[in-house]
CSV table of C-alpha atoms in Angstrom, one decimal:
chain,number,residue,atom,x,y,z
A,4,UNK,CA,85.6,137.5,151.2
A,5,UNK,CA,87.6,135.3,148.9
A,6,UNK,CA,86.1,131.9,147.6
A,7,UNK,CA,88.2,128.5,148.0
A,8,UNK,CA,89.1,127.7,144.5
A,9,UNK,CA,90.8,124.8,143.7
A,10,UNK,CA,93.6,124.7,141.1
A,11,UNK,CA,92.4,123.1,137.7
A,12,UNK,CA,92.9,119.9,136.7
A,13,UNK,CA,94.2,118.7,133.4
A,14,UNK,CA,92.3,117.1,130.8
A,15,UNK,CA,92.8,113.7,130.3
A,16,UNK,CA,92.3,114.3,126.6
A,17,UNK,CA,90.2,117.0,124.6
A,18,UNK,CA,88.9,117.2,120.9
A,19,UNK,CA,88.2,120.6,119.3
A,20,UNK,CA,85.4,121.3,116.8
A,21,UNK,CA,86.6,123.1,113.3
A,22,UNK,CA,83.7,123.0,111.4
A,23,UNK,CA,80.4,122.4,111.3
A,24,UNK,CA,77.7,123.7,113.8
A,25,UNK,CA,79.7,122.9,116.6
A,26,UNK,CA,82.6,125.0,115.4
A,27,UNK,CA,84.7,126.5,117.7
A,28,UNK,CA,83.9,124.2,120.7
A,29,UNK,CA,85.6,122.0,122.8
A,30,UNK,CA,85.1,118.4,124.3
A,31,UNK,CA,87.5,117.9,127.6
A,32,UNK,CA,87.5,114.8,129.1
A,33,UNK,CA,88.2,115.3,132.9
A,34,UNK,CA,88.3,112.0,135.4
A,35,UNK,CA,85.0,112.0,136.7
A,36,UNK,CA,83.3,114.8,133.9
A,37,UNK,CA,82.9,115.5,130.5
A,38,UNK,CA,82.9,118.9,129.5
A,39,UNK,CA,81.8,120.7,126.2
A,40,UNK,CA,82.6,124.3,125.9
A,41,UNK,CA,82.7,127.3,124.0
A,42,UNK,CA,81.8,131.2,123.6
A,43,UNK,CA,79.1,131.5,125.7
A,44,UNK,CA,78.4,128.2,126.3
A,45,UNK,CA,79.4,125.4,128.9
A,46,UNK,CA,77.8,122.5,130.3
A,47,UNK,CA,79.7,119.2,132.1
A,48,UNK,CA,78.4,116.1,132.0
A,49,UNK,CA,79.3,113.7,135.6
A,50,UNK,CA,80.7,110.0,133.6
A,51,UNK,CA,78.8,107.9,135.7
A,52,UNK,CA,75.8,109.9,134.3
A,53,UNK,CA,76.8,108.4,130.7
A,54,UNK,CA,74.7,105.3,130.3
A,55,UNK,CA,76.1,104.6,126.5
A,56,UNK,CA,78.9,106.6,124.1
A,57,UNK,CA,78.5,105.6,120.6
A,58,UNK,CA,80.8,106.9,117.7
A,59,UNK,CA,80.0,106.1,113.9
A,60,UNK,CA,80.7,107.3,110.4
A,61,UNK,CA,77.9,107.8,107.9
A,62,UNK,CA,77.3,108.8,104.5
A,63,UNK,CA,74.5,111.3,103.4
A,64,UNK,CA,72.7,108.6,101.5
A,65,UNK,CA,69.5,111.2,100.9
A,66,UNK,CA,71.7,114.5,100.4
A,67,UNK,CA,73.9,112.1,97.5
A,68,UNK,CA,70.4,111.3,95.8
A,69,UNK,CA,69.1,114.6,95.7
A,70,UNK,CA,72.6,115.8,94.4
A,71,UNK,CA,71.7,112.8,91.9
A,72,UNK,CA,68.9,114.3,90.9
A,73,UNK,CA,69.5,117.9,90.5
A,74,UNK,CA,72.3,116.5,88.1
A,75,UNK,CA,70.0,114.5,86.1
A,76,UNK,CA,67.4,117.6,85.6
A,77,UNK,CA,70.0,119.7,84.6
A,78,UNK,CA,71.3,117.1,81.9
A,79,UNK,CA,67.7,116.8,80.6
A,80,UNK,CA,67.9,120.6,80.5
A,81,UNK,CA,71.1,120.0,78.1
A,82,UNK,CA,69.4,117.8,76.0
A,83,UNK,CA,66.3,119.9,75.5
A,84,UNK,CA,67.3,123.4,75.0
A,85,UNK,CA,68.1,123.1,70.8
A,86,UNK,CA,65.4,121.0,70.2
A,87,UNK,CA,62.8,123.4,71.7
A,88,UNK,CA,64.8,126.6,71.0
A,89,UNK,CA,65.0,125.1,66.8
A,90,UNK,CA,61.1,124.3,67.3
A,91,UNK,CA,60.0,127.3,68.3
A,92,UNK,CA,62.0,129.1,66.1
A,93,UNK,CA,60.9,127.6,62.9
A,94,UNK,CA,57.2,127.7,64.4
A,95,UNK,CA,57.6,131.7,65.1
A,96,UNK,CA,58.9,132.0,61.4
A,97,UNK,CA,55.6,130.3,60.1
A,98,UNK,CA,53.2,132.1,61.7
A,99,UNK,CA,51.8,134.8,59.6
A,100,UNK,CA,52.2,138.6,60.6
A,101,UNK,CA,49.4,140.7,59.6
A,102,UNK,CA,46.5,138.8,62.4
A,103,UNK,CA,46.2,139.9,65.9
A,104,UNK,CA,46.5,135.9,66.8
A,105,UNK,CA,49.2,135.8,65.0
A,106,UNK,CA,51.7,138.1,66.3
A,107,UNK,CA,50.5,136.9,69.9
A,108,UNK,CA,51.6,133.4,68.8
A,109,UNK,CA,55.1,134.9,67.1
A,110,UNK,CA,55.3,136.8,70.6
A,111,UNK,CA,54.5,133.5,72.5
A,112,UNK,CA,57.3,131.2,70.0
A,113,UNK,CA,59.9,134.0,70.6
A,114,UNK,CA,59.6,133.8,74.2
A,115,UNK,CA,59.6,130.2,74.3
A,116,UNK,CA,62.8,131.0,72.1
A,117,UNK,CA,64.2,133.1,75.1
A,118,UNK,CA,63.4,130.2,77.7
A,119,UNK,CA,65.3,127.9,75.7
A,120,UNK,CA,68.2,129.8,75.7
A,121,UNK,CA,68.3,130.0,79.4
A,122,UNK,CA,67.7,126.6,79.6
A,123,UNK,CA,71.7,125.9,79.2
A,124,UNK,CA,72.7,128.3,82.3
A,125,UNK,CA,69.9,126.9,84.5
A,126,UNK,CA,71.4,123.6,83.8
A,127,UNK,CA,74.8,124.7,84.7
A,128,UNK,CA,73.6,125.7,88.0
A,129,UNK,CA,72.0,122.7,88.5
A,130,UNK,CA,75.0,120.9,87.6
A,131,UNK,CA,76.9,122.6,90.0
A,132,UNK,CA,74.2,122.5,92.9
A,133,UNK,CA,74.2,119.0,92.7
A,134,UNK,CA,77.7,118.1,92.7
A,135,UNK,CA,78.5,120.0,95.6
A,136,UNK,CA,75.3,118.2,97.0
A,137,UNK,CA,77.3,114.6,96.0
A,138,UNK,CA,80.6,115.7,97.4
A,139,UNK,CA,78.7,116.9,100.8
A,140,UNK,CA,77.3,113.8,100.9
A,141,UNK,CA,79.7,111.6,100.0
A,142,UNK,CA,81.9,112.8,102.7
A,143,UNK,CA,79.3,111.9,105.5
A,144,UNK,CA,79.9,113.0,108.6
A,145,UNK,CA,81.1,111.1,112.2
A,146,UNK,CA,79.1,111.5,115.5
A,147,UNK,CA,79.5,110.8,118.7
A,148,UNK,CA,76.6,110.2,120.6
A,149,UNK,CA,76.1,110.1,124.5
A,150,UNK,CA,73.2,108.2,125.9
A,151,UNK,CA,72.0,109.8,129.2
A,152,UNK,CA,69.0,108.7,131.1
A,153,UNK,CA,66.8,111.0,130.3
A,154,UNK,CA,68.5,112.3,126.9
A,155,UNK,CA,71.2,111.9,124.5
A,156,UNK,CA,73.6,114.5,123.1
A,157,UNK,CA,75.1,114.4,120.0
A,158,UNK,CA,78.5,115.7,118.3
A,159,UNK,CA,79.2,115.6,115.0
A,160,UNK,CA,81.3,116.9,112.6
A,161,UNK,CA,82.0,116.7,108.6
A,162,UNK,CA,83.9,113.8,106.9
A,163,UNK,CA,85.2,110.5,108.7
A,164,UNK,CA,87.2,112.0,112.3
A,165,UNK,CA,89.5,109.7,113.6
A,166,UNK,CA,90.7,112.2,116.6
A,167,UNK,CA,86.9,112.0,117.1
A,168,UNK,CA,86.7,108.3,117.3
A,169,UNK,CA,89.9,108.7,119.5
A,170,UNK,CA,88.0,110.4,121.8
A,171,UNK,CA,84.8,108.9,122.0
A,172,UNK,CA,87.3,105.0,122.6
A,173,UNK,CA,88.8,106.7,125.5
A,174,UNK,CA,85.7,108.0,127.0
A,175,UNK,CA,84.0,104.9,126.6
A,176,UNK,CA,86.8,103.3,128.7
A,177,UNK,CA,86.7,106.0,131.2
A,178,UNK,CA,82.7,105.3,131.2
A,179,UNK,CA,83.3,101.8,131.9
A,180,UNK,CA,85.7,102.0,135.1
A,181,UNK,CA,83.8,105.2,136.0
A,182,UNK,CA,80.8,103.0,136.3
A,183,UNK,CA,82.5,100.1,138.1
């Protein structure tokens, strides 16, 4: 038994995804579907199902202010660690040796000392946490959003995509006479 198969059409245009979650997807725009693909994956969307296609570029407004904050801890952190470190120090040196209390509050100054001194790598981290957190942020990302009658389903992918806002104008127009 052999099954009628039809010879496959062209795309009228496609968009691959090269980062992201959707990586390694496609978007194909066929005449009367929309198809999204990938390993393992498929599912085709009729156009005169699409109610609404939306496309628009965004910055991470909350990822950039907690990049914003993670830098301002850490620069606190800078500003803090010789002042305590120099405090407790000086306090650990004045604290007599020959009482129990006393070498519990040398032990107690000396780690204080040692907490200090990390103080400057912990800021360093921080530093670099939240600057990758900016530069994530500050890129934004562009989506592409399909309203559908009973859901929507949305692409995106990092950093302002013109092929992507390529794609989503030209399905929008197909859409449009689709829905004529």
């Amino acid at each position: 038994m052999t099954a009628n198969t039809m010879p496959p059409e062209p795309p009228v245009a496609s968009f691959d995804f090269s980062s992201g979650p959707l990586r390694g997807t496609q978007l194909m725009l066929y005449a009367g579907r929309l198809l999204h693909h990938g390993v393992g994956h498929m599912e085709s969307v009729a156009l005169g199902a699409i109610a609404a296609v939306s496309v628009g570029y965004q910055r991470d407004a909350q990822r950039i202010g907690r990049g914003v904050m993670l830098v301002l801890t850490a620069v606190v952190l800078f500003a803090l660690f010789r002042p305590l470190g120099a405090l407790a120090a000086s306090a650990g040196a004045e604290v007599a040796d020959g009482q129990a209390v006393g070498q519990l509050l040398r032990a107690a100054m000396r780690a204080l000392e040692a907490f200090a001194g990390l103080m400057p790598v912990v800021g360093v981290a921080l530093l670099a946490w939240g600057g990758t957190l900016i530069a994530f942020g500050w890129q934004g990302t562009t989506t592409l959003v399909l309203t559908l009658p009973a859901a929507e389903r949305v692409y995106a992918v990092r950093g302002r995509n013109h092929l992507l806002a390529d794609f989503a104008e030209l399905l929008a127009e197909r859409v449009a006479k689709h829905g004529r």
